[in-house]
Amino acid sequence: MSKPSAAPPPPAANFVRNIVAEDLAAGTHQGRVATRFPPEPNGYLHIGHAKSICLNFGIARDFGGVCHMRFDDTNPTKEDTEYVDSILDAVTWLGFGWGEHLYYASDYFEKCYEYAEFLIRAGKAYVDSLSADEIRAYRGNLTEAGKPSPFRERSADENLELFRRMRAGEFPDGAHVLRAKIDMASPNMNLRDPALYRIRHHPHWRTGNSWCIYPMYDYAHAVSDAQEHITHSICTLEFEDHRPLYDWVVETCPVPSRPHQYEFARLNLTYTLMSKRKLLELVVGKHVDGWDDPRMPTIVGLRRRGFTPGALRLFCDRIGVSKSDSLIDVSVLEDCLRDDLNEHALRGIAVIDPVRLVIENFPADAAEICHAPNHPQQPELGSREVPLTRELWIEREDFMAEPVKGFFRLAPGAEVRLRYACVIRCTGFSADADGRVTEVRAEWYPDSRSGTPGADTYKVKGNIHWLSARHSAAVEVRIYDRLFKDPNPAAVDDFRTSLNPDSISIRHDSQVESALLRAAPGSHWQFERKGYFCADSRDSQAGKPVFNLAVTLKDSWQKR
Ligand code: ATP
Ligand code: MG
């Protein structure tokens, strides 16, 4: 259904790309570029991760480098293979690959341990036996220096013995930690003897019961980068204060390479939550129908909603990469989808909220064959037949019994063009006891048929879509709106109070061209005048598609 598009423009320069280009020009890292994308397998990826993926894999692609896919699996209690599979799938779907470079922080548990013993022997790490609460109290705060633990001056031999016994499983969780010996008075709290190892008697999904001590993220991350000869370790701004610790690890341990960390601003989007923990709460609390609910900002949710990899890449290019935090308007994301699907989605006709229209001077069994283009800007994609018959479906909103000023569509006595067909004049309507319109009546002008000489002498302002009632079929259509009412739900005390009760409405009476019953799950369509829709990949069945509203069209159609 899609036609190959021209090559997209190269990604805009940004400060990280500039650093990479300068390093290459200066011959730093022997002319190599190696980045990595390091998710923790504790949830599904979201659109924020897409920014990081596009940046890391994009740099590798554009500078002749490599980007490693690495799972930061240092926390055995929260991780799951379900997440690993979904993360790999999301990166692939976004259009990136890691070749043979698939790694896990747990690949380096032995190395981390070896370097820890090295640090102990060098007098740069010690086993602390204070409780977690005591360690916190000893650490001080931003205005007060920390004070040394009474265990800080243990001898290297004693530390080594205790650390080995920690590994051997002789102590319960929390009995000891291994800490770096850096500076308890440092203005940077991350340097006040940060923990390197903790005891966790919990099996790990990859290493099983081999370990009961696990390296802390900051330590394992720096060691992993160095083991893999990463050149540019790109992370989000909240790690800026951790960089001195990162540097301390790679400079103090006998690691095989010297990576550098660079920080960029994470993506925040209006009306969107962007934390795996909160997204998990939405799933567990059943506020949404799973991680792939089309209202979720997860890659699987966006994909099911109808987002394309091209639209997400375009979005990541457009928002750029900077060092200052900002909140991007979700309409920027929606515009990227429109731009992508405008080019790639075939056109179809759907009447979402149908009301019957009877053309009274049209013979009951007759059909006039009209033609609708499959893509107005791509004539080579051809057109299809849409039969005009006596009984049609039109959108309820295209008729007003008492038209307001400026309403140019159907109203008693008014004329309008049926797109691709002819001009009709409204002759009357029926309504039920509540005043709800049940049927609209009209007459047509046969000499106004599209293609008939002189048809263009009919001057009408409105142009509406329609379907032949006997050539269309009812389908389920899901109309989505924003999941949250507040522009910044993360700032609301309890984000659940911000949930939009109207974020989904389901219709079973919407009508589509009968050919659309064969729409493949996951296929994208522009339903003329209504928006871009995607056949739901989970709930569509053969001959019975369910259509998700991905994004509406711009509101400019009435002027066309
Ligand atoms: P969350 O806060 O949503 O749980 P995380 O940072 O804990 O995310 P990780 O699995 O550790 O998730 O992230 C993998 C990579 O993706 C990291 O390099 C992280 O900096 C990056 N990343 C996560 N969220 C965003 C975001 N909103 N914008 C840009 N990059 C992000
Ligand atoms: Mg994290």
mmCIF file of N, CA and C in Angstrom, residues 146-214:
data_model
loop_
_atom_site.group_PDB
_atom_site.id
_atom_site.type_symbol
_atom_site.label_atom_id
_atom_site.label_comp_id
_atom_site.label_asym_id
_atom_site.label_seq_id
_atom_site.Cartn_x
_atom_site.Cartn_y
_atom_site.Cartn_z
ATOM 1 N N GLY A 146 29.110 14.984 54.896
ATOM 2 C CA GLY A 146 28.855 13.681 55.491
ATOM 3 C C GLY A 146 29.944 13.365 56.500
ATOM 4 N N LYS A 147 29.720 12.328 57.307
ATOM 5 C CA LYS A 147 30.810 11.924 58.205
ATOM 6 C C LYS A 147 31.158 10.471 57.910
ATOM 7 N N PRO A 148 32.403 10.131 58.150
ATOM 8 C CA PRO A 148 32.851 8.806 57.751
ATOM 9 C C PRO A 148 32.202 7.703 58.576
ATOM 10 N N SER A 149 31.914 6.624 57.918
ATOM 11 C CA SER A 149 31.404 5.449 58.615
ATOM 12 C C SER A 149 32.504 4.908 59.517
ATOM 13 N N PRO A 150 32.140 4.345 60.665
ATOM 14 C CA PRO A 150 33.170 3.733 61.527
ATOM 15 C C PRO A 150 33.885 2.577 60.828
ATOM 16 N N PHE A 151 33.331 2.091 59.740
ATOM 17 C CA PHE A 151 33.968 0.956 59.043
ATOM 18 C C PHE A 151 34.850 1.408 57.877
ATOM 19 N N ARG A 152 34.962 2.733 57.719
ATOM 20 C CA ARG A 152 35.646 3.269 56.538
ATOM 21 C C ARG A 152 37.129 2.897 56.498
ATOM 22 N N GLU A 153 37.723 2.723 57.668
ATOM 23 C CA GLU A 153 39.165 2.476 57.683
ATOM 24 C C GLU A 153 39.518 1.005 57.865
ATOM 25 N N ARG A 154 38.578 0.128 57.575
ATOM 26 C CA ARG A 154 38.920 -1.290 57.608
ATOM 27 C C ARG A 154 40.118 -1.562 56.698
ATOM 28 N N SER A 155 40.914 -2.554 57.064
ATOM 29 C CA SER A 155 42.099 -2.849 56.245
ATOM 30 C C SER A 155 41.664 -3.526 54.951
ATOM 31 N N ALA A 156 42.536 -3.449 53.965
ATOM 32 C CA ALA A 156 42.235 -4.083 52.678
ATOM 33 C C ALA A 156 41.974 -5.570 52.882
ATOM 34 N N ASP A 157 42.761 -6.192 53.722
ATOM 35 C CA ASP A 157 42.577 -7.637 53.942
ATOM 36 C C ASP A 157 41.212 -7.950 54.534
ATOM 37 N N GLU A 158 40.852 -7.151 55.533
ATOM 38 C CA GLU A 158 39.544 -7.390 56.150
ATOM 39 C C GLU A 158 38.429 -7.163 55.133
ATOM 40 N N ASN A 159 38.544 -6.083 54.360
ATOM 41 C CA ASN A 159 37.532 -5.790 53.335
ATOM 42 C C ASN A 159 37.425 -6.927 52.324
ATOM 43 N N LEU A 160 38.584 -7.412 51.916
ATOM 44 C CA LEU A 160 38.595 -8.471 50.907
ATOM 45 C C LEU A 160 37.912 -9.724 51.439
ATOM 46 N N GLU A 161 38.228 -10.036 52.693
ATOM 47 C CA GLU A 161 37.636 -11.233 53.278
ATOM 48 C C GLU A 161 36.108 -11.082 53.382
ATOM 49 N N LEU A 162 35.687 -9.917 53.876
ATOM 50 C CA LEU A 162 34.240 -9.694 54.028
ATOM 51 C C LEU A 162 33.531 -9.709 52.670
ATOM 52 N N PHE A 163 34.157 -9.079 51.687
ATOM 53 C CA PHE A 163 33.538 -8.998 50.363
ATOM 54 C C PHE A 163 33.397 -10.401 49.755
ATOM 55 N N ARG A 164 34.431 -11.220 49.950
ATOM 56 C CA ARG A 164 34.352 -12.594 49.430
ATOM 57 C C ARG A 164 33.261 -13.381 50.149
ATOM 58 N N ARG A 165 33.119 -13.129 51.426
ATOM 59 C CA ARG A 165 32.054 -13.823 52.171
ATOM 60 C C ARG A 165 30.674 -13.301 51.759
ATOM 61 N N MET A 166 30.631 -12.017 51.399
ATOM 62 C CA MET A 166 29.362 -11.493 50.848
ATOM 63 C C MET A 166 29.001 -12.279 49.597
ATOM 64 N N ARG A 167 29.968 -12.440 48.726
ATOM 65 C CA ARG A 167 29.729 -13.177 47.491
ATOM 66 C C ARG A 167 29.325 -14.622 47.775
ATOM 67 N N ALA A 168 29.956 -15.207 48.800
ATOM 68 C CA ALA A 168 29.685 -16.611 49.124
ATOM 69 C C ALA A 168 28.316 -16.805 49.768
ATOM 70 N N GLY A 169 27.615 -15.707 50.028
ATOM 71 C CA GLY A 169 26.253 -15.845 50.550
ATOM 72 C C GLY A 169 26.194 -16.010 52.052
ATOM 73 N N GLU A 170 27.241 -15.565 52.753
ATOM 74 C CA GLU A 170 27.242 -15.759 54.205
ATOM 75 C C GLU A 170 26.406 -14.741 54.966
ATOM 76 N N PHE A 171 25.971 -13.670 54.268
ATOM 77 C CA PHE A 171 25.261 -12.607 54.996
ATOM 78 C C PHE A 171 23.886 -12.367 54.386
ATOM 79 N N PRO A 172 22.949 -11.961 55.231
ATOM 80 C CA PRO A 172 21.617 -11.653 54.690
ATOM 81 C C PRO A 172 21.602 -10.314 53.954
ATOM 82 N N ASP A 173 20.542 -10.091 53.196
ATOM 83 C CA ASP A 173 20.353 -8.810 52.487
ATOM 84 C C ASP A 173 20.541 -7.658 53.469
ATOM 85 N N GLY A 174 21.264 -6.643 53.053
ATOM 86 C CA GLY A 174 21.370 -5.431 53.862
ATOM 87 C C GLY A 174 22.438 -5.470 54.944
ATOM 88 N N ALA A 175 23.069 -6.634 55.170
ATOM 89 C CA ALA A 175 24.053 -6.720 56.258
ATOM 90 C C ALA A 175 25.271 -5.854 55.963
ATOM 91 N N HIS A 176 25.711 -5.861 54.716
ATOM 92 C CA HIS A 176 26.876 -5.056 54.323
ATOM 93 C C HIS A 176 26.650 -4.501 52.916
ATOM 94 N N VAL A 177 27.381 -3.446 52.615
ATOM 95 C CA VAL A 177 27.490 -3.001 51.213
ATOM 96 C C VAL A 177 28.962 -2.728 50.939
ATOM 97 N N LEU A 178 29.317 -2.795 49.662
ATOM 98 C CA LEU A 178 30.655 -2.355 49.282
ATOM 99 C C LEU A 178 30.529 -0.924 48.799
ATOM 100 N N ARG A 179 31.363 -0.044 49.359
ATOM 101 C CA ARG A 179 31.300 1.370 48.969
ATOM 102 C C ARG A 179 32.617 1.827 48.374
ATOM 103 N N ALA A 180 32.515 2.748 47.415
ATOM 104 C CA ALA A 180 33.726 3.399 46.908
ATOM 105 C C ALA A 180 34.202 4.373 47.968
ATOM 106 N N LYS A 181 35.530 4.455 48.110
ATOM 107 C CA LYS A 181 36.081 5.390 49.105
ATOM 108 C C LYS A 181 36.501 6.636 48.337
ATOM 109 N N ILE A 182 35.623 7.638 48.323
ATOM 110 C CA ILE A 182 35.947 8.819 47.517
ATOM 111 C C ILE A 182 36.053 10.057 48.411
ATOM 112 N N ASP A 183 34.929 10.625 48.831
ATOM 113 C CA ASP A 183 35.032 11.876 49.596
ATOM 114 C C ASP A 183 33.702 12.153 50.290
ATOM 115 N N MET A 184 33.679 11.953 51.620
ATOM 116 C CA MET A 184 32.423 12.144 52.351
ATOM 117 C C MET A 184 32.039 13.625 52.481
ATOM 118 N N ALA A 185 32.923 14.528 52.069
ATOM 119 C CA ALA A 185 32.605 15.953 52.171
ATOM 120 C C ALA A 185 32.347 16.566 50.802
ATOM 121 N N SER A 186 32.334 15.745 49.782
ATOM 122 C CA SER A 186 32.160 16.284 48.433
ATOM 123 C C SER A 186 30.837 17.035 48.316
ATOM 124 N N PRO A 187 30.848 18.190 47.652
ATOM 125 C CA PRO A 187 29.565 18.878 47.416
ATOM 126 C C PRO A 187 28.646 18.020 46.521
ATOM 127 N N ASN A 188 29.207 17.122 45.778
ATOM 128 C CA ASN A 188 28.403 16.223 44.950
ATOM 129 C C ASN A 188 28.087 14.963 45.767
ATOM 130 N N MET A 189 26.810 14.816 46.118
ATOM 131 C CA MET A 189 26.404 13.705 46.988
ATOM 132 C C MET A 189 26.775 12.351 46.388
ATOM 133 N N ASN A 190 26.827 12.295 45.045
ATOM 134 C CA ASN A 190 27.138 11.013 44.402
ATOM 135 C C ASN A 190 28.566 10.547 44.683
ATOM 136 N N LEU A 191 29.390 11.485 45.149
ATOM 137 C CA LEU A 191 30.784 11.113 45.430
ATOM 138 C C LEU A 191 31.019 10.799 46.908
ATOM 139 N N ARG A 192 29.981 10.908 47.724
ATOM 140 C CA ARG A 192 30.153 10.602 49.153
ATOM 141 C C ARG A 192 30.097 9.081 49.349
ATOM 142 N N ASP A 193 31.146 8.475 48.964
ATOM 143 C CA ASP A 193 31.306 7.018 49.100
ATOM 144 C C ASP A 193 30.084 6.230 48.621
ATOM 145 N N PRO A 194 29.782 6.335 47.337
ATOM 146 C CA PRO A 194 28.590 5.656 46.818
ATOM 147 C C PRO A 194 28.709 4.135 46.924
ATOM 148 N N ALA A 195 27.569 3.473 47.054
ATOM 149 C CA ALA A 195 27.566 2.013 47.102
ATOM 150 C C ALA A 195 27.916 1.457 45.728
ATOM 151 N N LEU A 196 28.733 0.420 45.716
ATOM 152 C CA LEU A 196 29.089 -0.258 44.460
ATOM 153 C C LEU A 196 28.383 -1.615 44.358
ATOM 154 N N TYR A 197 28.177 -2.246 45.519
ATOM 155 C CA TYR A 197 27.581 -3.586 45.554
ATOM 156 C C TYR A 197 26.623 -3.695 46.709
ATOM 157 N N ARG A 198 25.551 -4.458 46.498
ATOM 158 C CA ARG A 198 24.649 -4.745 47.616
ATOM 159 C C ARG A 198 24.318 -6.236 47.601
ATOM 160 N N ILE A 199 23.855 -6.700 48.729
ATOM 161 C CA ILE A 199 23.486 -8.121 48.833
ATOM 162 C C ILE A 199 22.009 -8.264 48.473
ATOM 163 N N ARG A 200 21.690 -9.169 47.563
ATOM 164 C CA ARG A 200 20.303 -9.456 47.190
ATOM 165 C C ARG A 200 20.187 -10.953 46.949
ATOM 166 N N HIS A 201 19.577 -11.623 47.900
ATOM 167 C CA HIS A 201 19.377 -13.063 47.690
ATOM 168 C C HIS A 201 18.157 -13.248 46.807
ATOM 169 N N HIS A 202 18.369 -13.078 45.539
ATOM 170 C CA HIS A 202 17.256 -13.170 44.593
ATOM 171 C C HIS A 202 17.820 -13.707 43.284
ATOM 172 N N PRO A 203 17.194 -14.740 42.720
ATOM 173 C CA PRO A 203 17.729 -15.250 41.456
ATOM 174 C C PRO A 203 17.611 -14.211 40.344
ATOM 175 N N HIS A 204 18.548 -14.251 39.446
ATOM 176 C CA HIS A 204 18.566 -13.316 38.318
ATOM 177 C C HIS A 204 18.098 -14.071 37.086
ATOM 178 N N TRP A 205 17.331 -13.413 36.230
ATOM 179 C CA TRP A 205 16.739 -14.133 35.091
ATOM 180 C C TRP A 205 17.791 -14.669 34.117
ATOM 181 N N ARG A 206 19.025 -14.141 34.165
ATOM 182 C CA ARG A 206 20.058 -14.694 33.286
ATOM 183 C C ARG A 206 21.089 -15.506 34.057
ATOM 184 N N THR A 207 21.479 -15.005 35.218
ATOM 185 C CA THR A 207 22.586 -15.670 35.910
ATOM 186 C C THR A 207 22.093 -16.624 36.995
ATOM 187 N N GLY A 208 20.773 -16.752 37.109
ATOM 188 C CA GLY A 208 20.210 -17.715 38.057
ATOM 189 C C GLY A 208 20.645 -17.428 39.482
ATOM 190 N N ASN A 209 21.175 -18.475 40.147
ATOM 191 C CA ASN A 209 21.582 -18.313 41.544
ATOM 192 C C ASN A 209 23.088 -18.120 41.695
ATOM 193 N N SER A 210 23.773 -17.771 40.572
ATOM 194 C CA SER A 210 25.228 -17.629 40.649
ATOM 195 C C SER A 210 25.642 -16.496 41.574
ATOM 196 N N TRP A 211 24.797 -15.483 41.660
ATOM 197 C CA TRP A 211 25.184 -14.309 42.448
ATOM 198 C C TRP A 211 24.154 -13.995 43.510
ATOM 199 N N CYS A 212 24.661 -13.528 44.665
ATOM 200 C CA CYS A 212 23.732 -12.962 45.645
ATOM 201 C C CYS A 212 24.176 -11.548 45.993
ATOM 202 N N ILE A 213 25.225 -11.066 45.282
ATOM 203 C CA ILE A 213 25.563 -9.641 45.378
ATOM 204 C C ILE A 213 25.451 -9.076 43.964
ATOM 205 N N TYR A 214 24.935 -7.884 43.871
ATOM 206 C CA TYR A 214 24.731 -7.272 42.553
ATOM 207 C C TYR A 214 25.342 -5.878 42.519
#
